[in-house]
Amino acid sequence: MNHTPLFALSRLYEIIIFGQFLYRMISIDKINLSFGGFELFKEISFLVNPKDRIGLIGKNGAGKSTLLKIITGTETPTAGVVSVPKETSVGYLPQQMVVSDTRTLKNEVTQAFEELLAIEKKIAHLNQEIAENEDYHSDEYLKKLDLVTEYNERYQLLGGDNYEAELEQTLMGLGFERTDFDRMTSEFSGGWRMRVELAKLLLKKPDVFLLDEPTNHLDIESIQWLEDFLKTYSGAVILVSHDKAFLDAVCNRTIEISLGKITDQKMNYTKFMDWKAEQREINLAAYTNQQKMIEDTERFIERFRYKSSKAVQVQSRVKQLEKLDRIEIEEEDNSALKISFPPAPRSGRVVVEAKHISKYYDSLHVLDDINLNIENGEKIAFVGRNGEGKTTLARIIMNELEHNGSMKLGHNVKIGYFAQNQAQLLNGELTVFETIDEIAVGDIRTKIRDILAAFLFRGEDIDKKVKVLSGGEKSRLAMIRLMLEPVNFLILDEPTNHLDMRSKEILKNALANFSGTVLVVSHDRDFLDGLVNCIYEFRNKKAKQHLGGIFDFLYRKKMESMKELESKKKNTKTEKVVTSEKQKDELSFDEKKEINRTISRMEKSVTQTEEKIAELETEIEEMDKLLASPDNIDDHSIFEQYEKLKSKLEQSMLDWESAHEELENWKAKKTW
């Protein structure tokens, strides 16, 4: 008998389809969306191509999450068409979702392999029937043998032999331990339950990922793992995120939603923002010219409206205005707003001295023999996987938790603390404006509305009572209050969770210029970059100190991992490794710290000199233009000014060479 190999045909079909996939795409065509007269989208159109890595950006409320929902079909546009080919699978991770609590972690995530599990059941059922059938020559028996073969082929094609290893790799990449696999999902916090859904989505491997703030509940290591996964993924990705470093690492295309329209460029976030700044200058000039033209035209119409001799010209101007495609300029970026913390009250040199700190929650051992010294003016970060004790140690420093060991605060240390529950301490009966107004003093009171706007409180929002605000809004308000209080030691636990990029930049600049001491618990690499100069990595109940910035730390971590892998492959050249470690230990902690401080100062000096050189070169260019004009030939003052600028430039170049050489010499001393 000739039995048609069903799955062989199916495989052939898949090959054909995959070849066509290169030419298929999601199409968004002239999408409109209105709410009560307000237009969120105005004829938005774009294509999603295979292997696109799209960063979807825009202000809060611009419609990023809504657009993802429209693509999935969970929301319907007022007008326009979204075309998703039937054979294209879409995986969607919203910001909030419901997780089943009826399974263990491993069993819940295994649901991602729905087709594989179904095939396993079919194979088991067929094998049972074959074993019970004693007529080895019947058509039915032979047909079942063929089906088992075909199901097995399909099973192998879908990676059936490897799916459990893939599952474990994904879970561990997202921060779960093997000991978590048999725990019920109900035992995990909301953040970890979101990771469960993310794991299921990643394992399904859809043609297109739609990810809405996927890093919100991930630690640095898990974010890096997700970056690597998405960068090498064979399908397309549309990503909404406020994590600049994550967007830059993953995306090769940026789509910004602004004023109901989109701007689409094939570049990552940072390059897009540079390009946008250039375009804004061009558009602003065009806008200014258009506004003047409109003003002149309206003045003409008003002046000659009732003169019959000018009736034709007036009507022509009216029609001209009606047909005019008016240029819109987005509201000025509030990131330019300068907000500073109040001057820090003076404190002693030592801010925190902790010795042999250990912490138990009943039988759970969280911290073990931690030693920590923080000096005045330092800016440090606590990083590591969730649950490793970062927040616990911060609360111990705050004297909120009992512990073993000794913890002392220095002389006149005044702590300002921001935590996720900080919002609960706000007075719910006050308005947003009153909450800030009651603590604002001096000139800052004139800037309250600007400050609130920078942290996403605009228009009628400032008159809302605190008790009706969302959790995120309360957190942002608590952060503003903290920024206005006179303290000298700031402890911030995940301060950027509810902030957009502009707000984060404002906070970062304020912290960088803060004269006191800063301790930040955060997984936001871009926020930490350039802000902190010392990292404490929490792992296995310990806190290991790393001097330098966050990307230096991550690079060294990656190199260490590579060295570990290499040492497993070959156990040679150990003497060199030992020698290198000895060299690192030759310098004391204080010596290392002083070298790092000097390098930071020198880098700042070099940067300032480079900025001065750039300014002088710009001025000289302007003077060149003046000198090129015949009208200025006899103006000796211009020549004198020109010579002075050239002299300043020469001196600045010498200063730069000297500072750069000194910086390199100090960097050479950094052997760790």
XYZ file of C-alpha atoms in Angstrom:
672
model
C 0.000 0.000 0.000
C 1.112 3.557 -0.714
C 0.607 5.788 2.332
C 1.059 9.482 1.721
C 3.657 10.940 4.080
C 1.488 13.703 5.552
C 4.210 15.385 7.541
C 6.627 15.187 4.600
C 4.124 17.237 2.607
C 3.668 19.487 5.604
C 7.431 20.017 5.775
C 7.562 20.833 2.065
C 4.813 23.385 2.613
C 6.785 24.918 5.479
C 9.873 25.256 3.296
C 7.845 27.028 0.629
C 6.259 29.322 3.193
C 9.611 30.119 4.799
C 10.939 31.135 1.392
C 7.972 33.450 1.013
C 8.522 34.845 4.517
C 11.297 36.984 3.158
C 8.658 38.875 1.215
C 5.798 38.909 3.696
C 5.337 41.572 6.339
C 2.854 43.260 8.680
C 1.270 46.293 7.071
C -0.180 49.241 9.015
C -2.041 51.403 6.509
C -3.455 54.874 7.337
C -4.493 54.089 10.912
C -6.688 56.656 12.664
C -7.810 56.474 16.286
C -10.037 59.029 18.018
C -11.287 59.355 21.602
C -14.087 61.846 22.170
C -12.856 64.265 19.533
C -9.159 63.778 20.391
C -7.082 62.195 17.626
C -4.458 59.841 19.033
C -3.347 58.621 15.584
C -3.590 60.511 12.290
C -3.179 58.232 9.252
C -0.218 56.258 10.581
C 1.375 53.906 8.033
C 4.450 51.661 8.148
C 5.622 48.125 7.318
C 7.182 45.545 9.604
C 9.779 43.552 7.687
C 11.413 40.262 8.684
C 14.364 40.785 11.068
C 13.325 44.371 11.829
C 14.246 45.443 15.354
C 11.911 48.391 15.895
C 12.135 50.643 18.939
C 8.717 52.273 19.397
C 9.218 55.537 21.305
C 7.249 58.634 22.300
C 6.047 60.529 25.333
C 3.839 58.828 27.914
C 0.325 58.853 26.494
C 1.500 59.107 22.862
C -0.110 55.736 22.085
C 2.769 53.234 22.018
C 0.979 50.484 23.969
C -2.251 51.208 22.091
C -0.514 50.705 18.753
C 0.766 47.295 19.897
C -2.786 46.330 20.889
C -4.085 47.403 17.461
C -1.488 45.166 15.759
C -2.605 42.227 17.910
C -6.253 42.919 17.121
C -7.280 43.527 20.757
C -8.130 47.149 19.889
C -9.753 48.434 16.714
C -8.733 51.666 14.969
C -11.312 54.287 13.974
C -10.105 53.977 10.377
C -7.364 52.254 8.437
C -6.250 48.659 7.996
C -3.785 46.358 9.777
C -2.757 43.382 7.625
C -1.115 40.396 9.307
C -0.617 37.332 7.036
C -2.366 34.219 8.373
C 0.899 32.274 8.471
C 2.610 35.000 10.550
C 2.581 34.268 14.281
C 2.622 37.239 16.691
C 3.794 37.037 20.315
C 2.616 39.873 22.572
C 3.907 40.729 26.059
C 1.786 43.499 27.658
C 2.861 45.488 30.719
C 0.261 43.717 32.855
C -1.118 40.184 32.474
C -2.785 37.418 34.441
C -0.683 34.334 35.232
C -2.185 30.929 35.998
C -1.588 29.706 39.554
C -2.503 26.064 39.037
C 0.879 24.722 37.898
C 4.508 24.582 38.916
C 6.928 26.964 37.222
C 8.288 24.287 34.891
C 4.846 22.904 34.001
C 3.492 26.393 33.348
C 6.351 27.321 31.008
C 6.122 23.927 29.280
C 2.734 25.110 27.941
C 4.739 27.090 25.380
C 5.405 23.781 23.620
C 1.715 23.097 23.049
C 2.157 21.420 19.653
C 5.028 19.264 20.894
C 3.014 18.108 23.893
C 0.053 17.265 21.655
C 2.304 15.211 19.348
C 3.791 13.397 22.369
C 0.283 12.346 23.450
C -0.601 11.202 19.929
C 2.599 9.137 19.653
C 2.000 7.548 23.055
C -1.617 6.741 22.136
C -0.642 5.236 18.771
C 2.151 3.175 20.339
C -0.372 1.795 22.837
C -2.754 0.828 20.029
C 0.053 -0.775 17.990
C 1.148 -2.822 21.004
C -2.390 -4.114 21.475
C -2.888 -4.947 17.738
C -1.839 -8.501 16.893
C -2.721 -8.403 13.196
C 0.646 -7.207 11.864
C -0.435 -7.320 8.246
C -3.683 -5.374 8.384
C -4.051 -2.024 6.641
C -4.975 -0.375 9.938
C -1.792 -1.633 11.624
C 0.426 -0.442 8.753
C -1.344 2.925 8.658
C -0.661 3.460 12.367
C 3.011 2.599 11.869
C 3.212 5.236 9.116
C 1.488 7.804 11.343
C 3.889 7.132 14.229
C 6.829 7.631 11.852
C 5.366 10.872 10.534
C 4.553 12.180 14.025
C 8.095 11.360 15.130
C 9.494 13.243 12.134
C 7.370 16.251 13.018
C 8.432 15.965 16.668
C 12.110 15.997 15.687
C 11.524 18.917 13.308
C 10.081 21.003 16.143
C 13.065 20.236 18.381
C 11.339 17.694 20.564
C 14.581 16.133 21.800
C 15.913 19.489 22.975
C 12.913 21.430 24.259
C 13.490 20.695 27.964
C 17.097 21.926 27.768
C 15.897 25.036 25.923
C 13.246 25.597 28.599
C 15.785 25.370 31.417
C 18.241 27.649 29.603
C 15.552 30.309 29.104
C 14.333 30.181 32.711
C 17.858 30.441 34.092
C 18.669 33.239 31.642
C 15.716 35.176 33.101
C 17.046 34.732 36.630
C 15.265 31.608 37.914
C 17.176 28.940 39.809
C 16.763 25.176 39.325
C 15.280 25.047 42.801
C 12.436 27.281 41.514
C 11.307 24.834 38.807
C 9.023 22.802 41.101
C 7.573 25.811 42.951
C 3.974 26.825 42.251
C 3.659 30.028 40.231
C 1.430 31.416 42.994
C 4.524 31.605 45.235
C 6.235 34.164 43.003
C 5.855 37.952 43.196
C 4.251 39.973 40.414
C 7.621 40.778 38.827
C 8.676 37.131 38.731
C 5.272 36.079 37.365
C 5.843 38.510 34.477
C 9.108 36.687 33.814
C 7.139 33.436 33.603
C 5.011 34.882 30.804
C 8.073 36.313 29.078
C 9.738 32.880 29.183
C 6.649 31.261 27.595
C 6.582 33.888 24.884
C 10.291 33.522 24.063
C 9.997 29.729 23.852
C 7.069 29.943 21.421
C 9.381 31.787 18.990
C 6.756 33.739 17.034
C 7.550 35.443 13.730
C 7.015 38.850 15.369
C 7.605 39.846 19.002
C 5.569 42.744 20.446
C 7.194 43.620 23.777
C 5.835 46.370 26.059
C 8.457 47.367 28.651
C 9.960 43.841 28.944
C 12.848 44.976 31.193
C 10.666 46.488 33.953
C 11.054 43.473 36.218
C 14.453 42.199 35.096
C 17.854 42.587 36.749
C 20.972 43.585 34.806
C 22.079 40.016 34.051
C 18.635 39.036 32.776
C 18.425 42.193 30.655
C 21.767 41.331 29.058
C 20.595 37.771 28.397
C 17.390 39.086 26.767
C 19.449 41.511 24.650
C 21.569 38.676 23.293
C 18.467 36.577 22.615
C 16.658 39.320 20.676
C 19.747 40.440 18.724
C 20.176 36.967 17.245
C 16.492 36.155 16.866
C 15.397 35.169 13.355
C 12.056 37.022 13.432
C 11.016 40.673 13.853
C 10.762 42.649 17.106
C 8.697 45.731 18.005
C 9.841 47.021 21.373
C 8.464 49.671 23.738
C 11.014 50.584 26.401
C 12.343 53.481 28.477
C 15.695 51.696 28.759
C 17.997 53.608 26.416
C 20.866 51.090 26.623
C 18.475 48.226 25.858
C 16.999 50.040 22.841
C 20.458 50.850 21.481
C 21.639 47.258 21.924
C 18.618 45.589 20.291
C 17.051 47.959 17.751
C 18.138 48.838 14.210
C 15.088 50.993 13.487
C 13.243 53.646 15.483
C 9.621 54.771 15.120
C 8.548 57.761 17.199
C 4.896 58.637 17.803
C 4.407 62.379 18.243
C 1.381 64.647 17.724
C -0.585 61.716 16.310
C 1.957 61.022 13.547
C 5.071 58.868 13.243
C 8.685 59.436 12.303
C 10.398 56.307 10.999
C 14.199 56.012 10.652
C 16.527 53.010 10.196
C 18.797 53.780 13.135
C 19.015 53.019 16.849
C 17.640 55.291 19.568
C 20.738 57.408 20.217
C 21.374 58.096 16.523
C 17.679 58.844 16.063
C 17.692 61.447 18.840
C 20.766 63.132 17.323
C 19.054 63.186 13.941
C 15.832 64.469 15.520
C 17.655 67.371 17.183
C 19.001 68.452 13.781
C 15.569 68.114 12.200
C 13.945 70.110 14.999
C 16.179 73.068 14.246
C 15.194 72.903 10.564
C 11.482 72.479 11.368
C 11.574 75.282 13.924
C 12.945 77.692 11.323
C 10.287 76.566 8.829
C 7.599 76.889 11.520
C 8.732 80.432 12.385
C 8.641 81.460 8.711
C 5.222 79.901 8.224
C 3.805 81.614 11.308
C 5.028 84.981 10.014
C 3.438 84.271 6.640
C 0.146 83.293 8.313
C 0.245 86.400 10.467
C 0.897 88.654 7.445
C -1.845 86.950 5.446
C -4.397 87.246 8.252
C -3.471 90.913 8.707
C -4.035 91.494 4.972
C -7.417 89.717 5.088
C -8.554 91.686 8.117
C -7.403 94.989 6.646
C -9.080 94.627 3.241
C -11.999 92.324 4.134
C -14.614 94.992 3.426
C -13.008 96.678 0.424
C -14.642 95.583 -2.825
C -11.543 96.447 -4.843
C -9.569 93.878 -2.863
C -12.264 91.185 -2.739
C -10.489 88.831 -5.184
C -7.153 89.100 -3.373
C -8.849 88.585 0.005
C -10.645 85.444 -1.175
C -7.415 84.151 -2.691
C -5.599 84.625 0.628
C -8.438 82.928 2.546
C -8.254 79.876 0.253
C -4.474 79.917 0.580
C -4.771 79.623 4.383
C -7.389 76.890 4.129
C -5.164 74.759 1.899
C -2.023 75.396 3.928
C -0.360 72.307 5.413
C 0.448 73.734 8.818
C 3.710 72.772 10.468
C 3.374 71.439 14.031
C 6.184 71.660 16.545
C 6.265 69.306 19.502
C 6.299 70.858 22.945
C 9.790 71.838 24.046
C 11.689 68.986 25.676
C 11.641 69.424 29.437
C 14.950 67.582 29.769
C 16.577 70.983 29.301
C 15.101 71.984 32.660
C 17.779 72.320 35.313
C 16.714 70.927 38.687
C 19.171 70.756 41.556
C 19.067 69.183 44.953
C 19.424 71.679 47.824
C 23.020 72.094 49.046
C 23.940 69.101 51.186
C 24.527 69.869 54.898
C 28.115 69.125 55.909
C 28.850 65.683 57.293
C 31.886 63.735 58.449
C 34.283 61.993 56.069
C 32.798 58.567 56.860
C 29.110 58.273 55.984
C 28.520 54.541 56.574
C 30.702 52.006 58.375
C 29.285 48.476 58.307
C 31.139 45.444 59.687
C 30.229 41.754 59.450
C 26.584 42.400 58.511
C 24.442 39.275 58.236
C 20.700 38.987 57.805
C 18.235 36.120 58.162
C 14.526 36.041 57.401
C 13.593 33.086 59.609
C 15.545 30.228 57.979
C 16.354 32.220 54.811
C 19.943 33.494 54.838
C 20.082 36.696 52.734
C 23.352 38.449 53.663
C 26.535 36.970 55.068
C 29.461 38.868 56.618
C 29.113 42.094 54.607
C 31.694 44.845 55.149
C 30.928 48.265 53.710
C 32.538 51.703 53.973
C 30.997 54.727 52.257
C 32.756 58.093 52.336
C 31.357 61.588 51.903
C 30.695 62.527 48.262
C 30.833 58.988 46.875
C 28.241 57.799 44.362
C 27.827 54.042 44.478
C 25.423 51.471 43.050
C 24.060 48.189 44.365
C 23.530 45.744 41.489
C 22.784 42.052 41.151
C 19.969 39.606 40.677
C 16.633 40.206 42.323
C 16.444 38.664 45.784
C 20.198 38.859 46.458
C 19.841 41.372 49.322
C 20.374 44.821 47.715
C 17.232 46.390 49.161
C 17.740 44.525 52.442
C 21.164 46.129 52.987
C 19.772 49.544 52.026
C 17.066 49.137 54.675
C 19.662 48.016 57.230
C 21.580 51.249 56.558
C 18.279 53.064 57.134
C 18.011 51.220 60.497
C 14.705 49.698 59.385
C 15.746 46.050 59.854
C 17.317 44.093 62.670
C 20.603 42.399 61.733
C 23.785 40.779 62.973
C 26.998 42.809 62.945
C 27.578 46.540 63.430
C 26.352 49.419 61.295
C 27.213 53.044 62.116
C 26.310 56.297 60.396
C 28.866 59.103 60.354
C 28.652 62.530 61.985
C 25.662 64.686 60.981
C 24.491 62.242 58.258
C 20.968 63.149 57.120
C 19.354 60.471 54.942
C 16.864 60.987 52.150
C 15.294 57.653 51.233
C 13.295 56.687 48.166
C 11.671 53.289 47.985
C 8.688 51.857 46.166
C 6.546 52.161 49.285
C 7.623 55.763 49.749
C 4.506 56.860 47.890
C 2.334 55.514 50.723
C 3.617 58.249 53.037
C 2.132 61.068 50.918
C -0.895 63.022 52.175
C -3.789 61.789 50.026
C -5.918 64.889 50.707
C -3.430 67.327 49.168
C -3.290 68.070 45.445
C -0.203 67.321 43.392
C 0.707 71.022 43.357
C 0.118 71.461 47.112
C 2.295 68.407 47.866
C 5.292 70.101 46.292
C 4.390 73.659 47.256
C 4.404 72.839 50.984
C 8.125 71.951 50.959
C 9.423 74.204 48.133
C 11.418 77.231 49.251
C 13.094 80.173 47.551
C 13.301 80.513 43.773
C 12.245 76.891 43.272
C 8.643 77.897 44.045
C 8.497 79.765 40.742
C 9.433 76.583 38.892
C 6.970 74.133 40.505
C 4.801 73.777 37.403
C 7.872 73.216 35.198
C 9.244 70.625 37.623
C 5.916 68.794 37.738
C 5.707 68.842 33.936
C 9.200 67.375 33.695
C 7.962 64.437 35.758
C 4.830 63.999 33.604
C 2.350 66.043 35.663
C 0.808 68.419 33.146
C -2.363 70.452 32.738
C -5.181 69.315 35.018
C -2.944 66.637 36.587
C -1.462 69.127 39.044
C -4.904 69.757 40.603
C -5.629 66.058 41.223
C -5.665 64.850 44.799
C -2.866 62.451 45.670
C -5.318 59.750 46.762
C -6.642 59.315 43.174
C -3.177 58.939 41.601
C -1.863 55.616 40.320
C 1.038 53.870 42.037
C 3.461 55.093 39.387
C 2.238 58.686 39.665
C 2.625 58.624 43.446
C 6.175 57.303 43.078
C 7.089 60.143 40.725
C 5.591 62.680 43.127
C 7.537 61.194 46.042
C 10.713 61.497 43.976
C 10.077 65.222 43.360
C 9.590 65.799 47.108
C 12.842 64.025 47.852
C 14.668 66.251 45.346
C 13.630 69.345 47.276
C 14.565 68.182 50.803
C 17.924 69.249 52.376
C 19.807 65.968 53.026
C 23.414 64.835 52.519
C 22.970 61.091 51.921
C 20.508 59.876 49.285
C 19.455 56.206 49.186
C 17.400 55.463 46.071
C 15.813 52.042 45.479
C 14.902 51.598 41.789
C 14.221 55.332 41.303
C 13.667 55.114 37.510
C 10.912 52.468 37.426
C 8.117 54.928 36.645
C 10.081 57.607 34.811
C 10.309 58.258 31.090
C 13.627 59.091 29.442
C 13.363 62.864 29.894
C 12.522 62.529 33.576
C 15.353 60.049 34.100
C 17.810 62.442 32.483
C 16.672 65.297 34.740
C 17.067 63.136 37.841
C 20.448 61.826 36.698
C 21.815 65.336 36.086
C 20.551 66.477 39.496
C 22.225 63.514 41.221
C 25.475 64.019 39.301
C 25.640 67.614 40.584
C 24.542 66.713 44.120
C 27.297 67.598 46.597
C 26.383 64.849 49.051
C 26.619 61.052 48.975
C 24.454 58.817 46.751
C 23.594 55.112 46.977
C 21.455 53.764 44.110
C 19.845 50.336 43.833
C 19.133 50.008 40.117
C 19.236 47.806 37.016
C 19.125 50.783 34.637
C 22.565 50.779 32.992
C 22.166 54.064 31.126
C 21.030 55.796 34.313
C 24.043 54.481 36.247
C 26.527 55.237 33.437
C 28.529 58.357 34.278
C 26.713 58.719 37.604
C 28.379 56.144 39.872
C 32.087 55.345 40.245
C 31.809 52.323 42.504
C 29.716 49.159 42.117
C 28.778 46.612 44.772
C 27.744 43.338 43.161
C 25.412 41.193 45.280
C 25.720 37.459 44.713
C 25.572 34.391 46.932
C 24.860 36.448 50.081
C 28.025 38.539 49.538
C 28.652 42.075 48.284
C 31.786 42.415 46.149
C 33.179 45.879 45.437
C 34.153 46.929 41.897
C 35.741 50.343 41.326
C 34.772 52.165 38.133
C 31.582 52.718 36.134
C 28.767 50.326 35.308
C 29.926 49.436 31.789
C 33.482 48.835 33.035
C 31.985 46.454 35.575
C 29.836 44.650 32.988
C 32.772 44.360 30.587
C 34.983 42.878 33.309
C 32.172 40.478 34.250
C 31.912 39.303 30.653
C 35.683 38.881 30.418
C 35.715 36.950 33.695
C 33.023 34.632 32.358
C 35.027 34.067 29.191
C 38.169 33.341 31.259
C 36.237 30.844 33.351
C 35.053 29.062 30.238
C 38.562 29.064 28.814
C 40.058 27.674 32.017
C 37.612 24.812 31.893
C 38.825 23.931 28.414
C 42.525 24.090 29.217
C 44.339 24.255 32.525
C 47.448 26.024 31.309
C 49.219 29.314 31.946
C 48.077 29.421 35.581
C 51.271 31.175 36.651
C 50.374 34.250 34.608
C 46.945 34.397 36.182
C 48.446 34.183 39.694
C 50.958 36.898 38.832
C 48.164 39.136 37.536
C 46.197 38.667 40.761
C 49.270 39.531 42.837
C 49.732 42.745 40.873
C 46.104 43.668 41.580
C 46.601 43.122 45.301
C 49.788 45.197 45.508
C 47.705 48.377 45.718
C 45.590 49.103 48.769
C 41.907 49.940 48.591
C 42.596 53.631 49.303
C 45.260 53.755 46.582
C 42.892 52.234 44.046
C 40.196 54.695 45.065
C 42.549 57.676 44.715
C 43.642 56.526 41.230
C 40.013 56.243 40.157
C 39.209 59.685 41.547
C 42.186 61.222 39.738
C 41.199 59.544 36.471
C 37.650 60.914 36.847
C 38.996 64.433 37.459
C 41.359 64.208 34.502
C 38.609 62.892 32.198
C 36.442 65.844 33.230
C 39.318 68.251 32.571
C 39.948 66.770 29.112
C 36.241 66.988 28.252
C 36.021 70.626 29.402
C 39.095 71.526 27.348
C 37.624 69.810 24.273
C 34.389 71.790 24.723
C 36.394 75.031 25.014
C 38.326 74.183 21.829
C 35.067 73.529 19.980
C 33.663 76.902 21.125
C 36.811 78.752 20.052
C 36.804 77.054 16.654
C 33.175 78.093 16.149
C 34.026 81.704 17.069
C 36.984 81.686 14.671
C 34.757 80.420 11.866
C 32.399 83.332 12.496
C 35.329 85.753 12.472
C 36.506 84.241 9.163
C 33.141 85.150 7.669
C 33.448 88.702 8.953
C 36.969 89.061 7.589
C 35.831 87.794 4.205
C 33.519 90.792 3.852
C 35.033 93.843 2.083
C 33.097 96.076 4.506
C 35.299 94.961 7.391
C 38.703 95.357 5.721
C 39.517 98.543 7.609
C 38.108 97.395 10.945
C 41.258 96.695 12.975
C 39.286 95.629 16.048
C 38.079 92.545 14.169
C 41.684 91.572 13.316
C 42.721 92.091 16.958
C 39.864 89.930 18.200
C 40.712 87.292 15.584
C 44.343 87.116 16.732
C 43.278 86.833 20.394
C 40.976 83.925 19.550
C 43.767 82.156 17.642
C 46.090 82.607 20.599
C 43.471 81.195 22.986
C 42.947 78.236 20.676
C 46.679 77.463 20.561
C 46.897 77.590 24.365
C 43.809 75.387 24.717
C 45.343 72.836 22.356
C 48.500 72.765 24.482
C 46.374 72.386 27.634
C 44.496 69.511 26.019
C 47.707 67.710 25.021
C 49.068 68.054 28.530
C 45.829 66.904 30.203
C 45.409 64.004 27.776
C 48.966 62.804 28.346
C 48.507 62.973 32.124
C 45.204 61.073 31.839
C 46.862 58.271 29.871
C 49.626 58.041 32.474
C 47.069 57.643 35.276
C 45.105 55.068 33.271
C 48.308 53.048 32.871
C 48.527 52.830 36.686
C 45.087 51.150 36.798
C 46.044 47.469 36.679
C 42.851 46.010 38.137
